[in-house]
Coordinates of C-alpha atoms (C1' of nucleotides) and ligand atoms in Angstrom, one line a residue:
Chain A
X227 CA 0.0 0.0 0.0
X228 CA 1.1 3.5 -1.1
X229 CA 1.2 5.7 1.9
X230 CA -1.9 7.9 2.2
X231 CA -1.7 11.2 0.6
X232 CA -2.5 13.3 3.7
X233 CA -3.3 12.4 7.5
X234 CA -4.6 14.7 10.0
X235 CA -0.7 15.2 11.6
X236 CA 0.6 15.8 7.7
X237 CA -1.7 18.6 8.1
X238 CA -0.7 20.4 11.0
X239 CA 3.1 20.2 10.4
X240 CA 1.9 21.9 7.2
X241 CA 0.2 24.4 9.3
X242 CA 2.7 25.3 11.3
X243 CA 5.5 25.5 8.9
X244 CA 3.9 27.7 6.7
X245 CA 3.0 30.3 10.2
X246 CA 6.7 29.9 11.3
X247 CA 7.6 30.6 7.7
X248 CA 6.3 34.3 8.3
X249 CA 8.6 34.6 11.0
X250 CA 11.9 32.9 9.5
X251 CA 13.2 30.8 6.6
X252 CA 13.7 28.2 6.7
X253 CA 12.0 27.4 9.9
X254 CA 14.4 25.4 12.5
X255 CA 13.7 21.9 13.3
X256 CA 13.4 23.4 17.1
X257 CA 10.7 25.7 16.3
X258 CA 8.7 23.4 14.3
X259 CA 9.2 20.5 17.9
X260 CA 8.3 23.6 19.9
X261 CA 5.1 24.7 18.1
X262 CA 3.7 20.7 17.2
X263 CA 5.2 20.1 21.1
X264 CA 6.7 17.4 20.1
X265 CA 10.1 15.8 20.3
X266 CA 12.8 17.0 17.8
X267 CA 13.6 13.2 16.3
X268 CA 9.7 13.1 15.9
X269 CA 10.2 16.3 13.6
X270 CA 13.0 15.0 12.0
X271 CA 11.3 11.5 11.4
X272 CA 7.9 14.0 10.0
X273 CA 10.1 16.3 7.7
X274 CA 12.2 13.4 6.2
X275 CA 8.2 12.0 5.0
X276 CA 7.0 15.4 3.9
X277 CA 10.0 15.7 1.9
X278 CA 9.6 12.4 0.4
X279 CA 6.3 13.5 -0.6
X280 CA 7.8 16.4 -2.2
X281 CA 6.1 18.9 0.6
X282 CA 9.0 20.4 2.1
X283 CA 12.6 21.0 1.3
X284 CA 14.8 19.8 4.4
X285 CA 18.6 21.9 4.3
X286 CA 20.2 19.8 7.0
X287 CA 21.1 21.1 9.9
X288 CA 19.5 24.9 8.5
X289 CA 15.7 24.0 8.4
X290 CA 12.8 23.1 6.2
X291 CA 10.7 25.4 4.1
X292 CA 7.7 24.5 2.1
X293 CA 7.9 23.4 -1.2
X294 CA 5.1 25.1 -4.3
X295 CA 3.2 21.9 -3.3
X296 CA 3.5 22.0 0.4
X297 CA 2.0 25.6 0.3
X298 CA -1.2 25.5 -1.5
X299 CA -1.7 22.4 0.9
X300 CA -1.1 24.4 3.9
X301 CA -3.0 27.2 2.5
X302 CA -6.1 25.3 2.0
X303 CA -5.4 23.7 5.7
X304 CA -5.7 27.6 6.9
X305 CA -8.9 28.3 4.5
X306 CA -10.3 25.6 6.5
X307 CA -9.9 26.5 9.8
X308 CA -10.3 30.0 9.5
X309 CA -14.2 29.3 7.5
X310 CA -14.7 27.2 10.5
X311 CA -14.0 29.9 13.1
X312 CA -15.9 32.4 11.3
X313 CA -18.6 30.2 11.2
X314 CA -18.2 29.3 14.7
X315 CA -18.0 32.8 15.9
X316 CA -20.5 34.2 13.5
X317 CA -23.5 31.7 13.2
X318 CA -23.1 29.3 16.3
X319 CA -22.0 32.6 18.2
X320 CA -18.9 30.3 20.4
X321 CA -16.4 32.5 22.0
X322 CA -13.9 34.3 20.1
X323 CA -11.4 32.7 22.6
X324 CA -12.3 29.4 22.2
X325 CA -13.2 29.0 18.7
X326 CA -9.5 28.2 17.6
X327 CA -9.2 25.3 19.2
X328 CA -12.9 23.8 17.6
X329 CA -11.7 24.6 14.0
X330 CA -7.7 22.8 14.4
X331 CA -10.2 19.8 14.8
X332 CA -12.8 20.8 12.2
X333 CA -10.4 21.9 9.6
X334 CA -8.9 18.2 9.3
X335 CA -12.6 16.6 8.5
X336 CA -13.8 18.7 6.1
X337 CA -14.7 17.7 2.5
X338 CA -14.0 20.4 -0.3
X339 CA -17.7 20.1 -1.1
X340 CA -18.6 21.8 3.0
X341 CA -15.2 23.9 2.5
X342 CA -17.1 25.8 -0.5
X343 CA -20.5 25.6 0.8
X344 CA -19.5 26.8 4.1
X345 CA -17.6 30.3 2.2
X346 CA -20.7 30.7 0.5
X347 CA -23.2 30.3 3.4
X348 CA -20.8 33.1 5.5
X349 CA -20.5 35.2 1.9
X350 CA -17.2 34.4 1.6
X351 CA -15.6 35.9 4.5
X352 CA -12.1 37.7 3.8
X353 CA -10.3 37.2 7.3
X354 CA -11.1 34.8 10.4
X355 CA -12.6 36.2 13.7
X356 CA -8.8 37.0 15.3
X357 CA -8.0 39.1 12.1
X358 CA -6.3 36.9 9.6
X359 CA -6.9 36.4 6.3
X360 CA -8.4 34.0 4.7
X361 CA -7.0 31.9 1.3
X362 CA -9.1 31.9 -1.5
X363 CA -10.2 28.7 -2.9
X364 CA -7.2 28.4 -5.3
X365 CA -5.2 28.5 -2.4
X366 CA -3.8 32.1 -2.7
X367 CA -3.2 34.5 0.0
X368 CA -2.9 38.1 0.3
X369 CA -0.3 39.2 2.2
X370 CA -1.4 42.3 4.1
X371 CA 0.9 45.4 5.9
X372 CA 0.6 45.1 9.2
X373 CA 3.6 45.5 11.7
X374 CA 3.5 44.2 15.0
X375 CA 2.7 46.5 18.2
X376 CA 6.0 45.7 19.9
X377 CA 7.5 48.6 16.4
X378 CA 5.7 51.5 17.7
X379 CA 6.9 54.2 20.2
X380 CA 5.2 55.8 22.8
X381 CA 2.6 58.2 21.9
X382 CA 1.5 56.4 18.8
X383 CA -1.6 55.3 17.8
X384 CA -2.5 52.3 15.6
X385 CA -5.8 50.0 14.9
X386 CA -5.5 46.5 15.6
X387 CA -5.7 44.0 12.8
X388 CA -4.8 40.6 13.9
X389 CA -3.3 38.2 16.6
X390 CA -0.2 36.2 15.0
X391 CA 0.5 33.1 16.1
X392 CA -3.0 32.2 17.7
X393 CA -3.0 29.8 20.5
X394 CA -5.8 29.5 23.3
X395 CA -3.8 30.9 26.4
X396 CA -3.2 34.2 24.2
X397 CA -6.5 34.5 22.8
X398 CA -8.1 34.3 25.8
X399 CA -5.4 36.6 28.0
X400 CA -6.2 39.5 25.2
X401 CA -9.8 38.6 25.2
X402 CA -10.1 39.5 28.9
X403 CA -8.9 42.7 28.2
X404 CA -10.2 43.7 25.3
X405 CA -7.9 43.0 22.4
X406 CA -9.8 42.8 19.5
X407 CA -9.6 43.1 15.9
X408 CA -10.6 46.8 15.2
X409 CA -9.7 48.5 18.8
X410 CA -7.9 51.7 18.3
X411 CA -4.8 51.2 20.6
X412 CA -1.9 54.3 21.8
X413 CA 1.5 53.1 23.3
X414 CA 1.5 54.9 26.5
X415 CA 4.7 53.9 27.8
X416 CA 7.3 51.6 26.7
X417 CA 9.3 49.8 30.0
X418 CA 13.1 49.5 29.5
X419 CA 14.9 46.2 29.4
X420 CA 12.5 44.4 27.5
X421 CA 9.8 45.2 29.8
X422 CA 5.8 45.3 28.6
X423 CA 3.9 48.1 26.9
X424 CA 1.7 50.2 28.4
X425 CA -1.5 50.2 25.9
X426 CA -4.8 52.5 26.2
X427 CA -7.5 50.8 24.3
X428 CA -10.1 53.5 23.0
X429 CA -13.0 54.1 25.2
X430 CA -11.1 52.4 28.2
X431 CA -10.1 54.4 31.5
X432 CA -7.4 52.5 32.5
X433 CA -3.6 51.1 30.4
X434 CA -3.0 47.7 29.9
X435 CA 0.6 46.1 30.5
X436 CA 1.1 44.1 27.6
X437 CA 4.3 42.1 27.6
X438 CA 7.0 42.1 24.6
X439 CA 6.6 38.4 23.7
X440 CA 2.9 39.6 23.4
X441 CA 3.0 43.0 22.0
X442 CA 5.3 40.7 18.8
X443 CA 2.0 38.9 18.2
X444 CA -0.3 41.2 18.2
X445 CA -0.2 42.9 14.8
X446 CA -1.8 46.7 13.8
X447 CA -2.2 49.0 11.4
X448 CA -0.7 52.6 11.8
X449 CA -3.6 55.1 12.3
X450 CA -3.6 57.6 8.8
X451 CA -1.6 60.6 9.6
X452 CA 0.9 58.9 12.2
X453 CA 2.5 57.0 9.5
Chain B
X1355 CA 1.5 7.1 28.9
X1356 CA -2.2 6.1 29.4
X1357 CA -3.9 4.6 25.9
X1358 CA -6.1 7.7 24.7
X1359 CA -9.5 7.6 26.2
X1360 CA -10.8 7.6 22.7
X1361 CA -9.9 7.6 18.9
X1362 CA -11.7 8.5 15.5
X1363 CA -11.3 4.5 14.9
X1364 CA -13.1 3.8 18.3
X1365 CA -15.3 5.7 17.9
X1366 CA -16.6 3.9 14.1
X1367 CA -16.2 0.7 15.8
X1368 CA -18.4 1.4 18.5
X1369 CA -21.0 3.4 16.2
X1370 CA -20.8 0.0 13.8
X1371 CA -21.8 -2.4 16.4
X1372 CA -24.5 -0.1 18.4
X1373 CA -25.7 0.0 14.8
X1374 CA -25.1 -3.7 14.1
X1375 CA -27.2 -4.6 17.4
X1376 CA -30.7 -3.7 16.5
X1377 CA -30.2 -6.5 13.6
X1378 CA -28.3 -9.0 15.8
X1379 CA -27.1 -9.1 19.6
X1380 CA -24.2 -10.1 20.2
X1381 CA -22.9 -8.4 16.8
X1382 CA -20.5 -11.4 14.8
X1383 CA -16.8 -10.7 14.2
X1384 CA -17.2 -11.0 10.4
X1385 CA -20.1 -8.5 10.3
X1386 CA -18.1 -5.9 12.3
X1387 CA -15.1 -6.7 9.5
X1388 CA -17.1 -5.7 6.8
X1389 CA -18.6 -2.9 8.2
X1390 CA -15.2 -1.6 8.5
X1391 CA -13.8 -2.9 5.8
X1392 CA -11.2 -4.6 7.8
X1393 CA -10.0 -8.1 8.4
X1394 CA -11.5 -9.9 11.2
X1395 CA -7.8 -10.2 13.6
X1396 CA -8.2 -6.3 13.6
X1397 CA -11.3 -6.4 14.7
X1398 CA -10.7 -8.8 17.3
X1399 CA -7.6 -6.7 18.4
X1400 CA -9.8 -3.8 18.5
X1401 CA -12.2 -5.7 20.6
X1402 CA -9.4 -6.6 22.9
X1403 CA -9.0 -2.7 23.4
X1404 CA -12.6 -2.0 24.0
X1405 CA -13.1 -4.6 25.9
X1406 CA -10.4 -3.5 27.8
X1407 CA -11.4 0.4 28.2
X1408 CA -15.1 -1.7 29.3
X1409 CA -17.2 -0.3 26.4
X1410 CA -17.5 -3.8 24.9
X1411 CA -18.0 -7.6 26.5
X1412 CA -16.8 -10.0 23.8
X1413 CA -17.9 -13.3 24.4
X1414 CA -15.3 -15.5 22.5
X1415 CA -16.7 -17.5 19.6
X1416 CA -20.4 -15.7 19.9
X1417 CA -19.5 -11.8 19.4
X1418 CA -19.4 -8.3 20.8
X1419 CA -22.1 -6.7 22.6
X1420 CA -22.0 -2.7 24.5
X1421 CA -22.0 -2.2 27.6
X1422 CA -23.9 0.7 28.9
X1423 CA -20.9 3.1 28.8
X1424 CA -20.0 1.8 25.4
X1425 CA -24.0 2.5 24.2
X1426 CA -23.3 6.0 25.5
X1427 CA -20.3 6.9 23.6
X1428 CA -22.1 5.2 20.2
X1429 CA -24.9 7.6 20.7
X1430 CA -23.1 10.6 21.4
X1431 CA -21.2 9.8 18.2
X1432 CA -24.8 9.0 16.6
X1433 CA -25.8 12.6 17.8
X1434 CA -23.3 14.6 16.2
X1435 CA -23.1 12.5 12.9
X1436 CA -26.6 13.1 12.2
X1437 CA -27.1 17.0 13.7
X1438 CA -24.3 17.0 11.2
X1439 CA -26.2 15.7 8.2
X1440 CA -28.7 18.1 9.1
X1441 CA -26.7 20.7 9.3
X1442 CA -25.7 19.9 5.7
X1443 CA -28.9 19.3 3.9
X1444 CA -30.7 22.1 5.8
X1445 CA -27.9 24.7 5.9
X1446 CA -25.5 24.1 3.2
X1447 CA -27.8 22.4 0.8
X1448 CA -25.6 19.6 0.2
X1449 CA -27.5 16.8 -1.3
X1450 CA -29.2 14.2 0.5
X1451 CA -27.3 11.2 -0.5
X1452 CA -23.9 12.7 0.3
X1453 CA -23.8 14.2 3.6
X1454 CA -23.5 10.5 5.2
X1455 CA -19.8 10.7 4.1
X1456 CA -19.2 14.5 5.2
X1457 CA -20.4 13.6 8.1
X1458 CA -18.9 10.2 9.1
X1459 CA -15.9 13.0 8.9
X1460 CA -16.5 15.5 11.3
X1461 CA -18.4 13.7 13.7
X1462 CA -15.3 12.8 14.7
X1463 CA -13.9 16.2 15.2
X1464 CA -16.6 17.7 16.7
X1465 CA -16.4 19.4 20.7
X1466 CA -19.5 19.0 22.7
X1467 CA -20.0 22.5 22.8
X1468 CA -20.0 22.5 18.9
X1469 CA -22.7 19.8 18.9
X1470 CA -25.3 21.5 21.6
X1471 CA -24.7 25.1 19.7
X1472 CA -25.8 23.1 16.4
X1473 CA -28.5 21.2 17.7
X1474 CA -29.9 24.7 18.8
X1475 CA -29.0 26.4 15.3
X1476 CA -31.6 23.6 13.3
X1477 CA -34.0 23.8 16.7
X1478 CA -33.3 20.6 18.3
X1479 CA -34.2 18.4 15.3
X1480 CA -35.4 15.0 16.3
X1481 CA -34.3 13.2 12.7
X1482 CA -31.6 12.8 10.4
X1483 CA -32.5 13.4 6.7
X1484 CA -32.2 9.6 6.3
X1485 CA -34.8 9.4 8.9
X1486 CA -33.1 8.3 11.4
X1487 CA -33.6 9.8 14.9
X1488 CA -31.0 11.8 17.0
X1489 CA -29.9 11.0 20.6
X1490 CA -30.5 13.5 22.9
X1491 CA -28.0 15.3 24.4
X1492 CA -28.1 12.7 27.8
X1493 CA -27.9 9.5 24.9
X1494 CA -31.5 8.7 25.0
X1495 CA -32.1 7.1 21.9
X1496 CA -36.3 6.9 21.0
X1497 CA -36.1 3.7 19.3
X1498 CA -39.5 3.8 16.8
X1499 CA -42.3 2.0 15.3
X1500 CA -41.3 0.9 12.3
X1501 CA -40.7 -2.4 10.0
X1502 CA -38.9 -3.2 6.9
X1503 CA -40.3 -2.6 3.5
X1504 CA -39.6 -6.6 3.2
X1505 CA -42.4 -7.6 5.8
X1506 CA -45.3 -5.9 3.4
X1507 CA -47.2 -7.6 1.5
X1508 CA -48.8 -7.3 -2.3
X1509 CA -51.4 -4.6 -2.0
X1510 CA -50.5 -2.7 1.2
X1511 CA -49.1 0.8 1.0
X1512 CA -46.6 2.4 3.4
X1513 CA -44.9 5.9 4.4
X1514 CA -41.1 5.7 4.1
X1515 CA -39.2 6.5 7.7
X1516 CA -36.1 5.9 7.2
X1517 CA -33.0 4.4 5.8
X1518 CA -31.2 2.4 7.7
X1519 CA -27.8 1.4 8.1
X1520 CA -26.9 4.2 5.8
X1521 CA -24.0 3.4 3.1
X1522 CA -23.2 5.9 -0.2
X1523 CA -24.1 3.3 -2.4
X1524 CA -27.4 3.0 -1.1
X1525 CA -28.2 6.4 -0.6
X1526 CA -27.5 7.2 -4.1
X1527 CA -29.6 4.2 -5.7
X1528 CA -32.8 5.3 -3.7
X1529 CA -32.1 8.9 -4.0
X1530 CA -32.0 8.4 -7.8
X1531 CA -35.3 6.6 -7.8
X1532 CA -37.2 9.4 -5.3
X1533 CA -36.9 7.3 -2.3
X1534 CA -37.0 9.5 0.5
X1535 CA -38.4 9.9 4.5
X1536 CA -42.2 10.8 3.7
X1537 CA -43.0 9.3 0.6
X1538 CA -45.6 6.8 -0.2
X1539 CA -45.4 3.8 -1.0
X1540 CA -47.3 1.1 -2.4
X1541 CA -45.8 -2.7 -2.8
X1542 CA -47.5 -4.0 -6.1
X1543 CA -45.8 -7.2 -6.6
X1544 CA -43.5 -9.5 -5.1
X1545 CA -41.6 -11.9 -7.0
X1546 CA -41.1 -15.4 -5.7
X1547 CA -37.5 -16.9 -4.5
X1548 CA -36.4 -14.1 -2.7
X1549 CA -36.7 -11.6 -6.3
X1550 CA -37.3 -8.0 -6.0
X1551 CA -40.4 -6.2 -5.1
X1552 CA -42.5 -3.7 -7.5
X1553 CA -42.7 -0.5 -5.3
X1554 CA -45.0 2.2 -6.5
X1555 CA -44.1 6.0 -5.4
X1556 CA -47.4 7.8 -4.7
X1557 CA -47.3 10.4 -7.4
X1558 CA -45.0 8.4 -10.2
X1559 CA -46.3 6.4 -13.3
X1560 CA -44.4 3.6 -13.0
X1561 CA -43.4 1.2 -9.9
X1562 CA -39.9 0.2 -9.1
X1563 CA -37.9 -2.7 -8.7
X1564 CA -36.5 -3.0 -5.2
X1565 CA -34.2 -5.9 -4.2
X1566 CA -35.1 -8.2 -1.2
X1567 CA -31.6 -6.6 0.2
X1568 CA -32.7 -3.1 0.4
X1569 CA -35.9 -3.8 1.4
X1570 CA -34.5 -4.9 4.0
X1571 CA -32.8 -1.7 4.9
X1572 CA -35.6 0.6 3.8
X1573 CA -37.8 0.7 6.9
X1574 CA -41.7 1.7 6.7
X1575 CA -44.8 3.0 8.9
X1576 CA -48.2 1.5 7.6
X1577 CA -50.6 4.4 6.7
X1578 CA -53.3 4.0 9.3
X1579 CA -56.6 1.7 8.3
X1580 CA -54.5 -0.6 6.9
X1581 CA -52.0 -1.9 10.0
Chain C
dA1305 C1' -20.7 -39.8 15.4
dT1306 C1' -17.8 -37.8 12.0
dA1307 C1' -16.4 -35.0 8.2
dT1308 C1' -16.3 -30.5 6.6
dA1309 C1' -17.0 -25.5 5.8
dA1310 C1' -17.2 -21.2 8.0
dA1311 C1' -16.0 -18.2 11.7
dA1312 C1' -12.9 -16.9 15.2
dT1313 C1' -8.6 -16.6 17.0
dT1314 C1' -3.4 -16.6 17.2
dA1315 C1' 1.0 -15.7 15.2
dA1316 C1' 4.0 -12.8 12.9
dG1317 C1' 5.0 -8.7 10.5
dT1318 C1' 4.2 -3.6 8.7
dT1319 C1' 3.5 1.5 9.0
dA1320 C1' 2.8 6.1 11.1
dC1321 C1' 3.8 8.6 14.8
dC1322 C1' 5.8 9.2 18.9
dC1323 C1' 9.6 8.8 22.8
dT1324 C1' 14.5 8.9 25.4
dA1325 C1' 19.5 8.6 25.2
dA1326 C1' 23.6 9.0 22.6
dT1327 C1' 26.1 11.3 19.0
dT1328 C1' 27.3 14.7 15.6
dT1329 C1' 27.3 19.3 13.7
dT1330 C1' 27.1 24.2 14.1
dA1331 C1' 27.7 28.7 16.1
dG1332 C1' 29.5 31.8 19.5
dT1333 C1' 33.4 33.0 22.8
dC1334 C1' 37.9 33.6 24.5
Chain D
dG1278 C1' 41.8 28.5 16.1
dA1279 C1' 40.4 25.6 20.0
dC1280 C1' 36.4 25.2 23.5
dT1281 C1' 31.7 24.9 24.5
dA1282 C1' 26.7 25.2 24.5
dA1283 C1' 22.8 24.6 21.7
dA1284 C1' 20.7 22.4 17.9
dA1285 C1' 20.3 18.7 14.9
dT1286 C1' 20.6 14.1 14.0
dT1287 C1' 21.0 8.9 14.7
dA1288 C1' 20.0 4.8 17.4
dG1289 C1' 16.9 2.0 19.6
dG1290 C1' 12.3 1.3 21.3
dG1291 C1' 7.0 1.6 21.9
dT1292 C1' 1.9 1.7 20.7
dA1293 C1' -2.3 1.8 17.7
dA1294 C1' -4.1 0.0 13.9
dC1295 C1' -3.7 -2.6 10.1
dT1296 C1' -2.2 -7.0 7.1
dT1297 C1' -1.7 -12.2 5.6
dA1298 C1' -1.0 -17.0 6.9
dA1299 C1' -1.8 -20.7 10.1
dT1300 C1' -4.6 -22.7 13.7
dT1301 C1' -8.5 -23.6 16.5
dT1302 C1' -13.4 -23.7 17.5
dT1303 C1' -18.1 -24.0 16.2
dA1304 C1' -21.9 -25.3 13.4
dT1305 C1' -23.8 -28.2 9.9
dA1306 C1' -24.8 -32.1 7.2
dT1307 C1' -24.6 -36.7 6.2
Ligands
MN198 MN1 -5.7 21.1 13.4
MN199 MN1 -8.3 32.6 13.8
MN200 MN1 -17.0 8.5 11.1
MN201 MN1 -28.4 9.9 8.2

DNA sequence: ATATAAAATTAAGTTACCCTAATTTTAGTC
DNA sequence: GACTAAAATTAGGGTAACTTAATTTTATAT
């Protein structure tokens, strides 16, 4: 028996290679083991099959990156998921917080038939609930300028677009405090040695420390005239 | 580490034999092979694990049978597949005899908080669109009046209920003929040594010929007067 | 009661995906 | 340029779920 096209772990590995990739290329094996949390032979062991399969390219010892192939697969991987969460968010009305998590399982069970369907039903939504945007059905994706809140200096203003890098704990930290897609946001203060951000969210009395680790996934938009 | 507390592949053995038991209890190695298209030392192996995790009692030589924790975990699986099939028909407008598949897919990926927000999206429906009925959310199962389309006799008319054990093939040959949950039917003629029957459609021009194998599978209400 | 066919089970082996421990390679420091 | 810590890789091993081939048990038919 030929080995089966895709599986459910292809997938994610997939997933996550093509998110590091916005980060750096090629991604390190560590990254990928970190991110999948997973041993780094099990990466190795993974990468050595998706190469095979002609997914990745594997520079030893320097990383992988994602072959033409390996893209458009990921690509329609994050189409999936990111329908799902709108639809999740939008028509069953589940927590913004939560609804990451329900898609990562979704996204692996879903035939191209519901895929389409599912863009039509929610009029073909352009980004998912946390801000990021969503492939078309040929697998194409629009890069969009957005710099992350950890560039901008104190006094500035900016709107926020997305949250890189979603994971549960993050989603529901900003949640609590109001992080969403479309907040207007000024950089109060900026703490020395790496310390967080002091952020005003629009219509809110009170700053919010936000971290640096944080304030590098959290992605805006510069406000038109501060640019 | 712990074996996982459950699997996509536990979870379609135990729908397979909760399914399998309303023809025959206990349910036969072989028939649990076909069903999922696997040899019969994987299914035993698999029975060693259920019987193991205490879902199953396998009585060696005679077959498997549920036990009440095991019924449980087949309906909740039941639930979502077919709030899932509704879901499709009634939402995405997928067609009738192709949502089994979609769904035999995401059933598995599906968090109970997902399932309840669905069931109250399509208003707590209480049947599939193959007429079979969904578990409530405790795993109460109704289980119907109904009888095969093979117990009729010449003469005596029927409303279709449901479909049951669902299959693509079988979908798709009754679909194609206007079989479906609702329709009447009258049995016209039945041929001798186990041949088809002539099945009218109320409505059609011309009866047609259903093997004694899917009448079997086709199950019926009597219209009243004639019970 | 015995022969035989069918069903169930055991035996042995495979693949995908994971692990820990040991080793090798790379990159940064003096 | 040698020394060392971190990262990558190899070696060896495990489990879930599958396979085919061989064996045992049950059911059936004479
Ligand atoms: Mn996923
Ligand atoms: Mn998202
Ligand atoms: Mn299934
Ligand atoms: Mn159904």
């Amino acid at each position: 028996m030929s080995p089966a096209l895709t599986s459910e772990t292809i997938e994610m590995y997939l997933k996550s290679i093509c998110e590091l990739e916005t980060i750096e290329s090629p991604v390190a094996i560590s990254q990928l083991a970190q991110r999948q949390s997973v041993s780094s032979p099990a990466v190795i062991e993974m990468v050595k099959r998706l190469a095979a399969k002609e997914l990745v390219t594997h520079t030893p010892y320097k990383g992988v990156a994602l072959t033409v192939t390996g893209k458009k697969r990921a690509h329609n991987v994050l189409r999936r998921h990111r329908l799902w969460e709108r639809f999740l968010v939008d028509v069953l009305n589940l927590p913004w917080e939560n609804v990451h998590d329900c898609a990562c399982r979704l996204e692996h069970a879903t035939a191209p038939a519901v895929t389409e369907s599912l863009a039509a039903l929610l009029q073909h939504p352009v980004r998912c609930p946390h801000g990021n945007p969503i492939p078309d059905a040929d697998g194409n994706l629009p890069d969009d300028e957005k710099l992350p809140l950890a560039a901008l200096e104190i006094g500035q203003s900016a709107t926020l677009v997305s949250v890189g890098y979603e994971e549960t704990i993050l989603l529901d930290y900003l949640s609590r405090r109001g992080f969403f897609p479309g907040v207007t946001l000024t950089v109060e203060d900026i703490a020395p040695y790496q310390g967080p951000l002091m952020v005003l969210i629009e219509g809110r009395e009170q700053p919010c420390a936000l971290g640096r680790e944080i304030a590098g996934r959290v992605f805006v938009t510069m406000d038109s005239g501060e640019g």
